[in-house]
PDB file of C-alpha atoms and ligand atoms in Angstrom:
ATOM      1  CA  MET Z1475     208.770  20.506 223.267  1.00 41.00           C
ATOM      2  CA  LYS Z1476     210.613  17.273 223.837  1.00 41.00           C
ATOM      3  CA  GLY Z1477     210.713  15.819 220.292  1.00 41.00           C
ATOM      4  CA  HIS Z1478     212.294  17.207 217.083  1.00 44.00           C
ATOM      5  CA  ARG Z1479     210.372  17.501 213.930  1.00 44.00           C
ATOM      6  CA  ASP Z1480     212.276  15.944 211.019  1.00 44.00           C
ATOM      7  CA  GLU Z1481     211.938  17.000 207.399  1.00 44.00           C
ATOM      8  CA  SER Z1482     208.897  14.751 206.898  1.00 43.00           C
ATOM      9  CA  GLY Z1483     207.180  16.473 209.760  1.00 43.00           C
ATOM     10  CA  MET Z1484     207.205  13.376 212.028  1.00 42.00           C
ATOM     11  CA  VAL Z1485     208.065  13.852 215.683  1.00 43.00           C
ATOM     12  CA  LEU Z1486     211.026  11.746 216.689  1.00 41.00           C
ATOM     13  CA  ASP Z1487     211.361  11.194 220.413  1.00 47.00           C
ATOM     14  CA  ILE Z1488     215.023  10.270 220.944  1.00 40.00           C
ATOM     15  CA  ARG Z1489     214.477   9.371 224.599  1.00 47.00           C
ATOM     16  CA  ASN Z1490     212.816   6.020 223.539  1.00 48.00           C
ATOM     17  CA  LEU Z1491     215.721   4.992 221.356  1.00 44.00           C
ATOM     18  CA  SER Z1492     218.629   2.780 222.494  1.00 49.00           C
ATOM     19  CA  SER Z1493     221.886   4.529 223.063  1.00 50.00           C
ATOM     20  CA  PRO Z1494     223.601   3.702 219.712  1.00 49.00           C
ATOM     21  CA  ALA Z1495     220.354   4.252 217.932  1.00 46.00           C
ATOM     22  CA  ARG Z1496     219.886   7.423 219.876  1.00 46.00           C
ATOM     23  CA  SER Z1497     223.352   8.485 218.893  1.00 49.00           C
ATOM     24  CA  VAL Z1498     222.761   7.585 215.243  1.00 47.00           C
ATOM     25  CA  GLY Z1499     219.421   9.289 215.333  1.00 46.00           C
ATOM     26  CA  LEU Z1500     220.862  12.316 216.963  1.00 47.00           C
ATOM     27  CA  ASN Z1501     223.757  12.402 214.474  1.00 50.00           C
ATOM     28  CA  ARG Z1502     221.448  11.923 211.581  1.00 50.00           C
ATOM     29  CA  PHE Z1503     219.188  14.582 212.842  1.00 47.00           C
ATOM     30  CA  THR Z1504     222.027  17.017 213.572  1.00 52.00           C
ATOM     31  CA  ASN Z1505     223.740  16.577 210.183  1.00 57.00           C
ATOM     32  CA  GLU Z1506     220.512  16.900 208.314  1.00 57.00           C
ATOM     33  CA  SER Z1507     219.366  19.912 210.175  1.00 56.00           C
ATOM     34  CA  VAL Z1508     222.764  21.613 209.679  1.00 53.00           C
ATOM     35  CA  GLU Z1509     222.631  20.759 205.982  1.00 60.00           C
ATOM     36  CA  ALA Z1510     219.076  21.920 205.832  1.00 57.00           C
ATOM     37  CA  ALA Z1511     219.928  25.090 207.667  1.00 57.00           C
ATOM     38  CA  ALA Z1512     222.976  25.571 205.460  1.00 60.00           C
ATOM     39  CA  SER Z1513     220.999  25.012 202.318  1.00 65.00           C
ATOM     40  CA  VAL Z1514     218.329  27.473 203.485  1.00 61.00           C
ATOM     41  CA  SER Z1515     220.816  30.172 204.421  1.00 72.00           C
ATOM     42  CA  GLY Z1516     222.891  29.425 201.262  1.00 74.00           C
ATOM     43  CA  GLY Z1517     219.793  30.039 199.148  1.00 80.00           C
ATOM     44  CA  LYS Z1518     219.122  33.277 200.961  1.00 86.00           C
ATOM     45  CA  LEU Z1519     222.742  34.387 200.441  1.00 87.00           C
ATOM     46  CA  HIS Z1520     222.493  33.585 196.746  1.00 88.00           C
ATOM     47  CA  LYS Z1521     219.339  35.612 196.524  1.00 90.00           C
ATOM     48  CA  TRP Z1522     220.886  38.403 198.521  1.00 90.00           C
ATOM     49  CA  ILE Z1523     224.028  38.485 196.342  1.00 90.00           C
ATOM     50  CA  ALA Z1524     221.952  38.319 193.197  1.00 88.00           C
ATOM     51  CA  GLY Z1525     219.706  41.075 194.506  1.00 87.00           C
ATOM     52  CA  SER Z1526     222.677  43.233 195.468  1.00 89.00           C
ATOM     53  CA  PHE Z1527     224.264  42.627 192.088  1.00 89.00           C
ATOM     54  CA  CYS Z1528     221.070  43.703 190.363  1.00 87.00           C
ATOM     55  CA  LEU Z1529     220.909  46.781 192.539  1.00 93.00           C
ATOM     56  CA  LEU Z1530     224.520  47.591 191.690  1.00 93.00           C
ATOM     57  CA  CYS Z1531     223.747  47.154 188.006  1.00 88.00           C
ATOM     58  CA  ILE Z1532     220.794  49.483 188.294  1.00 93.00           C
ATOM     59  CA  LEU Z1533     222.873  52.012 190.201  1.00 93.00           C
ATOM     60  CA  GLN Z1534     225.639  51.765 187.579  1.00 92.00           C
ATOM     61  CA  ALA Z1535     223.110  52.266 184.801  1.00 89.00           C
ATOM     62  CA  ALA Z1536     221.588  55.233 186.613  1.00 88.00           C
ATOM     63  CA  LEU Z1537     225.052  56.708 187.123  1.00 89.00           C
ATOM     64  CA  ASN Z1538     225.854  56.235 183.430  1.00 87.00           C
ATOM     65  CA  VAL Z1539     222.667  57.905 182.374  1.00 86.00           C
ATOM     66  CA  SER Z1540     223.084  60.818 184.780  1.00 82.00           C
ATOM     67  CA  LEU Z1541     226.741  61.302 183.762  1.00 84.00           C
ATOM     68  CA  ARG Z1542     225.757  61.251 180.129  1.00 86.00           C
ATOM     69  CA  LEU Z1543     223.140  63.904 180.909  1.00 84.00           C
ATOM     70  CA  ALA Z1544     225.366  65.920 183.234  1.00 83.00           C
ATOM     71  CA  LEU Z1545     228.492  66.151 181.056  1.00 87.00           C
ATOM     72  CA  PRO Z1546     226.876  67.930 178.094  1.00 86.00           C
ATOM     73  CA  LEU Z1547     225.079  70.143 180.596  1.00 89.00           C
ATOM     74  CA  GLN Z1548     228.398  71.077 182.208  1.00 90.00           C
ATOM     75  CA  ASP Z1549     229.829  71.688 178.760  1.00 90.00           C
ATOM     76  CA  SER Z1550     227.012  73.983 177.730  1.00 91.00           C
ATOM     77  CA  MET Z1551     227.214  75.826 181.053  1.00 93.00           C
ATOM     78  CA  ASN Z1552     230.918  76.478 180.452  1.00 94.00           C
ATOM     79  CA  LYS Z1553     230.186  77.747 176.965  1.00 95.00           C
ATOM     80  CA  GLU Z1554     227.444  79.970 178.294  1.00 95.00           C
ATOM     81  CA  ARG Z1555     229.810  81.387 180.894  1.00 96.00           C
ATOM     82  CA  GLU Z1556     232.429  82.129 178.223  1.00 96.00           C
ATOM     83  CA  GLU Z1557     229.803  83.817 176.077  1.00 97.00           C
ATOM     84  CA  GLN Z1558     228.644  85.907 179.026  1.00 97.00           C
ATOM     85  CA  LYS Z1559     232.242  86.944 179.728  1.00 97.00           C
ATOM     86  CA  ARG Z1560     232.679  87.935 176.085  1.00 97.00           C
ATOM     87  CA  GLN Z1561     229.509  89.995 176.239  1.00 97.00           C
ATOM     88  CA  LEU Z1562     230.641  91.654 179.460  1.00 97.00           C
ATOM     89  CA  ASP Z1563     233.994  92.576 177.891  1.00 97.00           C
ATOM     90  CA  TYR Z1564     232.166  93.996 174.872  1.00 98.00           C
ATOM     91  CA  ILE Z1565     229.825  96.038 177.066  1.00 97.00           C
ATOM     92  CA  ALA Z1566     232.786  97.337 179.080  1.00 97.00           C
ATOM     93  CA  SER Z1567     234.569  98.477 175.920  1.00 97.00           C
ATOM     94  CA  GLN Z1568     231.371 100.090 174.619  1.00 97.00           C
ATOM     95  CA  LEU Z1569     230.939 101.891 177.925  1.00 97.00           C
ATOM     96  CA  ASN Z1570     234.490 103.179 177.690  1.00 98.00           C
ATOM     97  CA  PHE Z1571     233.939 104.338 174.117  1.00 98.00           C
ATOM     98  CA  LEU Z1572     230.639 106.041 174.969  1.00 97.00           C
ATOM     99  CA  THR Z1573     232.122 107.760 178.016  1.00 97.00           C
ATOM    100  CA  LYS Z1574     234.866 109.266 175.842  1.00 98.00           C
ATOM    101  CA  GLU Z1575     232.323 110.186 173.183  1.00 97.00           C
ATOM    102  CA  ARG Z1576     230.167 111.904 175.804  1.00 97.00           C
ATOM    103  CA  GLU Z1577     233.141 113.964 177.025  1.00 97.00           C
ATOM    104  CA  GLU Z1578     233.941 114.899 173.421  1.00 95.00           C
ATOM    105  CA  LEU Z1579     230.318 115.934 172.777  1.00 95.00           C
ATOM    106  CA  LYS Z1580     230.207 117.910 176.002  1.00 96.00           C
ATOM    107  CA  ARG Z1581     233.321 119.817 174.947  1.00 93.00           C
ATOM    108  CA  LYS Z1582     231.809 120.458 171.506  1.00 89.00           C
ATOM    109  CA  LEU Z1583     228.552 121.663 173.030  1.00 93.00           C
ATOM    110  CA  GLU Z1584     230.434 124.072 175.271  1.00 93.00           C
ATOM    111  CA  ASP Z1585     232.382 125.348 172.224  1.00 88.00           C
ATOM    112  CA  PHE Z1586     229.139 125.748 170.284  1.00 91.00           C
ATOM    113  CA  ALA Z1587     227.490 127.643 173.126  1.00 94.00           C
ATOM    114  CA  HIS Z1588     230.558 129.872 173.454  1.00 91.00           C
ATOM    115  CA  TYR Z1589     230.816 130.798 169.738  1.00 92.00           C
ATOM    116  CA  ALA Z1590     227.052 131.100 169.229  1.00 92.00           C
ATOM    117  CA  GLN Z1591     226.784 133.485 172.190  1.00 94.00           C
ATOM    118  CA  GLN Z1592     229.486 135.692 170.670  1.00 92.00           C
ATOM    119  CA  GLY Z1593     227.505 135.995 167.437  1.00 94.00           C
ATOM    120  CA  TRP Z1594     229.409 133.475 165.298  1.00 97.00           C
ATOM    121  CA  LEU Z1595     227.409 131.753 162.542  1.00 97.00           C
ATOM    122  CA  TYR Z1596     227.538 128.015 162.131  1.00 95.00           C
ATOM    123  CA  PHE Z1597     227.690 126.365 158.723  1.00 97.00           C
ATOM    124  CA  ASN Z1598     228.691 122.825 157.739  1.00 97.00           C
ATOM    125  CA  GLY Z1599     231.217 122.112 160.479  1.00 93.00           C
ATOM    126  CA  SER Z1600     232.614 125.650 160.863  1.00 96.00           C
ATOM    127  CA  PHE Z1601     231.841 128.809 162.770  1.00 97.00           C
ATOM    128  CA  TYR Z1602     232.099 132.192 160.981  1.00 98.00           C
ATOM    129  CA  TYR Z1603     232.654 135.606 162.455  1.00 98.00           C
ATOM    130  CA  ILE Z1604     231.745 138.745 160.481  1.00 98.00           C
ATOM    131  CA  SER Z1605     233.442 141.892 161.745  1.00 98.00           C
ATOM    132  CA  SER Z1606     231.460 145.035 162.450  1.00 97.00           C
ATOM    133  CA  ILE Z1607     234.421 147.374 161.773  1.00 98.00           C
ATOM    134  CA  THR Z1608     236.853 147.605 158.854  1.00 98.00           C
ATOM    135  CA  LYS Z1609     240.603 146.896 158.721  1.00 98.00           C
ATOM    136  CA  THR Z1610     243.399 146.213 156.220  1.00 98.00           C
ATOM    137  CA  TRP Z1611     243.811 142.621 155.026  1.00 98.00           C
ATOM    138  CA  GLN Z1612     246.811 141.981 157.325  1.00 98.00           C
ATOM    139  CA  ASP Z1613     245.091 143.472 160.401  1.00 98.00           C
ATOM    140  CA  SER Z1614     241.989 141.435 159.611  1.00 98.00           C
ATOM    141  CA  ARG Z1615     244.113 138.301 159.379  1.00 98.00           C
ATOM    142  CA  ASP Z1616     245.729 139.050 162.745  1.00 98.00           C
ATOM    143  CA  ASP Z1617     242.335 139.673 164.330  1.00 98.00           C
ATOM    144  CA  CYS Z1618     241.120 136.226 163.241  1.00 98.00           C
ATOM    145  CA  LEU Z1619     244.243 134.588 164.663  1.00 98.00           C
ATOM    146  CA  GLN Z1620     243.591 136.322 167.975  1.00 97.00           C
ATOM    147  CA  ARG Z1621     240.107 134.821 167.939  1.00 95.00           C
ATOM    148  CA  GLY Z1622     241.577 131.339 167.475  1.00 95.00           C
ATOM    149  CA  ALA Z1623     240.430 131.321 163.850  1.00 97.00           C
ATOM    150  CA  VAL Z1624     241.695 132.185 160.345  1.00 98.00           C
ATOM    151  CA  LEU Z1625     240.548 134.526 157.580  1.00 98.00           C
ATOM    152  CA  ALA Z1626     237.914 132.461 155.795  1.00 98.00           C
ATOM    153  CA  ILE Z1627     239.070 129.715 153.450  1.00 98.00           C
ATOM    154  CA  ILE Z1628     236.413 128.857 150.855  1.00 98.00           C
ATOM    155  CA  SER Z1629     236.632 125.207 149.889  1.00 96.00           C
ATOM    156  CA  ASN Z1630     233.518 124.517 147.827  1.00 97.00           C
ATOM    157  CA  THR Z1631     230.390 125.910 146.156  1.00 97.00           C
ATOM    158  CA  GLU Z1632     228.195 125.364 149.242  1.00 98.00           C
ATOM    159  CA  GLU Z1633     230.526 127.405 151.401  1.00 98.00           C
ATOM    160  CA  GLN Z1634     230.763 130.126 148.732  1.00 98.00           C
ATOM    161  CA  GLU Z1635     226.929 130.243 148.630  1.00 97.00           C
ATOM    162  CA  PHE Z1636     226.674 130.559 152.409  1.00 98.00           C
ATOM    163  CA  ILE Z1637     229.197 133.413 152.438  1.00 98.00           C
ATOM    164  CA  ARG Z1638     227.617 135.202 149.490  1.00 97.00           C
ATOM    165  CA  LEU Z1639     224.248 135.187 151.316  1.00 96.00           C
ATOM    166  CA  GLN Z1640     225.781 137.309 154.131  1.00 97.00           C
ATOM    167  CA  GLN Z1641     225.700 140.235 151.631  1.00 97.00           C
ATOM    168  CA  LYS Z1642     228.741 142.054 152.915  1.00 97.00           C
ATOM    169  CA  VAL Z1643     232.020 143.090 151.283  1.00 98.00           C
ATOM    170  CA  MET Z1644     234.573 141.137 153.375  1.00 98.00           C
ATOM    171  CA  TRP Z1645     238.201 140.126 153.240  1.00 98.00           C
ATOM    172  CA  ILE Z1646     238.769 136.392 152.841  1.00 98.00           C
ATOM    173  CA  GLY Z1647     242.015 134.489 153.423  1.00 98.00           C
ATOM    174  CA  LEU Z1648     243.300 134.473 149.826  1.00 98.00           C
ATOM    175  CA  THR Z1649     246.377 136.374 148.536  1.00 98.00           C
ATOM    176  CA  ASP Z1650     249.042 136.405 145.803  1.00 98.00           C
ATOM    177  CA  ARG Z1651     251.346 138.826 147.616  1.00 97.00           C
ATOM    178  CA  GLU Z1652     254.180 136.240 147.746  1.00 96.00           C
ATOM    179  CA  THR Z1653     254.221 135.525 144.003  1.00 97.00           C
ATOM    180  CA  GLU Z1654     252.128 137.627 141.628  1.00 97.00           C
ATOM    181  CA  GLY Z1655     249.464 135.477 140.011  1.00 96.00           C
ATOM    182  CA  VAL Z1656     249.944 132.508 142.360  1.00 97.00           C
ATOM    183  CA  TRP Z1657     246.926 132.541 144.677  1.00 98.00           C
ATOM    184  CA  LYS Z1658     247.282 130.843 148.039  1.00 97.00           C
ATOM    185  CA  TRP Z1659     245.017 130.463 151.049  1.00 98.00           C
ATOM    186  CA  VAL Z1660     246.309 131.590 154.456  1.00 98.00           C
ATOM    187  CA  ASP Z1661     246.765 127.931 155.482  1.00 97.00           C
ATOM    188  CA  GLU Z1662     249.179 127.593 152.511  1.00 95.00           C
ATOM    189  CA  THR Z1663     246.808 125.413 150.462  1.00 94.00           C
ATOM    190  CA  PRO Z1664     246.693 126.380 146.774  1.00 94.00           C
ATOM    191  CA  LEU Z1665     243.522 127.698 145.149  1.00 96.00           C
ATOM    192  CA  THR Z1666     241.419 124.913 143.619  1.00 92.00           C
ATOM    193  CA  ALA Z1667     237.760 125.939 143.444  1.00 96.00           C
ATOM    194  CA  SER Z1668     237.631 129.667 142.597  1.00 97.00           C
ATOM    195  CA  PHE Z1669     234.692 132.093 142.328  1.00 98.00           C
ATOM    196  CA  TRP Z1670     236.116 135.228 140.630  1.00 98.00           C
ATOM    197  CA  TYR Z1671     233.661 137.794 139.345  1.00 98.00           C
ATOM    198  CA  SER Z1672     233.880 138.164 135.588  1.00 97.00           C
ATOM    199  CA  GLY Z1673     237.025 140.136 134.623  1.00 97.00           C
ATOM    200  CA  GLU Z1674     238.717 139.501 137.992  1.00 98.00           C
ATOM    201  CA  PRO Z1675     241.414 139.245 139.161  1.00 98.00           C
ATOM    202  CA  ASN Z1676     242.594 142.288 137.216  1.00 98.00           C
ATOM    203  CA  ASN Z1677     245.161 144.321 139.263  1.00 97.00           C
ATOM    204  CA  PHE Z1678     242.856 147.195 138.325  1.00 97.00           C
ATOM    205  CA  LYS Z1679     244.635 150.008 136.466  1.00 95.00           C
ATOM    206  CA  HIS Z1680     247.974 148.302 137.186  1.00 94.00           C
ATOM    207  CA  ARG Z1681     247.494 148.771 140.908  1.00 94.00           C
ATOM    208  CA  ASN Z1682     248.838 145.971 143.018  1.00 95.00           C
ATOM    209  CA  GLU Z1683     245.712 144.095 144.064  1.00 98.00           C
ATOM    210  CA  ASP Z1684     247.076 141.130 145.997  1.00 98.00           C
ATOM    211  CA  CYS Z1685     244.238 140.422 148.458  1.00 98.00           C
ATOM    212  CA  VAL Z1686     240.713 139.132 147.904  1.00 98.00           C
ATOM    213  CA  VAL Z1687     237.295 140.424 148.964  1.00 98.00           C
ATOM    214  CA  ILE Z1688     233.805 139.100 148.509  1.00 98.00           C
ATOM    215  CA  ASN Z1689     232.485 141.647 146.018  1.00 97.00           C
ATOM    216  CA  HIS Z1690     229.179 143.524 146.417  1.00 93.00           C
ATOM    217  CA  TYR Z1691     227.683 141.634 143.454  1.00 93.00           C
ATOM    218  CA  TYR Z1692     225.801 139.389 145.803  1.00 91.00           C
ATOM    219  CA  ASP Z1693     223.408 138.161 143.093  1.00 93.00           C
ATOM    220  CA  TYR Z1694     226.287 136.487 141.287  1.00 94.00           C
ATOM    221  CA  GLU Z1695     227.472 133.082 142.279  1.00 95.00           C
ATOM    222  CA  ASN Z1696     231.018 134.179 141.352  1.00 98.00           C
ATOM    223  CA  ASN Z1697     231.761 137.442 143.144  1.00 97.00           C
ATOM    224  CA  TRP Z1698     235.412 137.542 144.232  1.00 98.00           C
ATOM    225  CA  ASN Z1699     237.547 140.589 143.528  1.00 98.00           C
ATOM    226  CA  ASP Z1700     241.266 141.216 143.966  1.00 98.00           C
ATOM    227  CA  ALA Z1701     241.811 144.519 145.814  1.00 98.00           C
ATOM    228  CA  ALA Z1702     244.690 146.486 147.358  1.00 98.00           C
ATOM    229  CA  CYS Z1703     245.623 144.855 150.687  1.00 98.00           C
ATOM    230  CA  GLU Z1704     245.786 148.325 152.327  1.00 98.00           C
ATOM    231  CA  ASN Z1705     242.100 148.990 151.659  1.00 98.00           C
ATOM    232  CA  LEU Z1706     239.840 148.946 154.712  1.00 98.00           C
ATOM    233  CA  ASN Z1707     237.135 146.275 154.595  1.00 98.00           C
ATOM    234  CA  PHE Z1708     235.023 144.150 156.895  1.00 98.00           C
ATOM    235  CA  TRP Z1709     236.413 140.668 157.236  1.00 98.00           C
ATOM    236  CA  LEU Z1710     235.297 137.096 157.747  1.00 98.00           C
ATOM    237  CA  CYS Z1711     236.941 134.681 160.180  1.00 98.00           C
ATOM    238  CA  GLU Z1712     236.421 130.937 160.077  1.00 98.00           C
ATOM    239  CA  LYS Z1713     236.929 128.347 162.786  1.00 96.00           C
ATOM    240  CA  ASP Z1714     236.695 124.640 161.969  1.00 93.00           C
ATOM    241  CA  MET Z1715     234.979 122.695 164.696  1.00 87.00           C
TER     242      MET Z1715
HETATM  243  C1  MMA S2413     237.149 148.648 141.667  1.00 97.44           C
HETATM  244  C2  MMA S2413     238.052 147.712 142.476  1.00 97.44           C
HETATM  245  C3  MMA S2413     238.788 146.743 141.571  1.00 97.44           C
HETATM  246  C4  MMA S2413     237.822 146.045 140.676  1.00 97.44           C
HETATM  247  C5  MMA S2413     237.021 147.074 139.895  1.00 97.44           C
HETATM  248  C6  MMA S2413     235.989 146.389 139.016  1.00 97.44           C
HETATM  249  C7  MMA S2413     237.283 150.613 140.398  1.00 97.44           C
HETATM  250  O1  MMA S2413     237.981 149.548 140.947  1.00 97.44           O
HETATM  251  O2  MMA S2413     237.244 146.944 143.347  1.00 97.44           O
HETATM  252  O3  MMA S2413     239.502 145.779 142.316  1.00 97.44           O
HETATM  253  O4  MMA S2413     238.521 145.171 139.810  1.00 97.44           O
HETATM  254  O5  MMA S2413     236.345 147.913 140.797  1.00 97.44           O
HETATM  255  O6  MMA S2413     235.314 147.360 138.225  1.00 97.44           O
HETATM  256 CA1   CA S2414     240.225 143.772 141.107  1.00 97.44          CA
END
């Protein structure tokens, strides 16, 4: 195309113009078209900058929102992790405790099996052994020690009842041979709850009766008797579990 279309849309053929006119026309055309071009591209740039700015704003807003969402999430995840660690520590300590407890129970079970097999009777936390032969009080005491036990120490009514129901005359671990009238158990504890049969202890006929047997009055709740320590009797050992 030989002509140039100006802004009005008219075709201007610069070849028909005189030289100065041509030059003026050309200059006019060139300046205008540069301005026009500049104004077009300037508008586009403005739009582009504005658009980019908007996009940045949107991105910033999105970032703000996601940070605001993410931070509490992070916080709660940390808390959850701490809680889980606490729970793990607790479970570990429980496991440790239960492992020890299991070992303790295993040992107890083995002890129980051992004493039960040898004919010991179990009552309220203790095993009891009733002899099948008779001995003096001192020999009976020694026998119990050899069995890892002591001559029975009666601490309360329930224990007295249990022993009475065995219906056997037996030495128990009570004596006043150190000081007449001061009764002491073989573990050195003083006598508190006592179950003397009526009239006992009596040092019968001024004999020295310094040791104690379960009497044969099994129907009576109180059936202890002081007897001579050299007498031969069955005996009762006790082992606390
Ligand atoms: C026996 C003896 C004594 C007791 C009296 C009770 C005969 O002696 O066991 O210690 O006090 O019986 O009658
Ligand atoms: Ca007596």
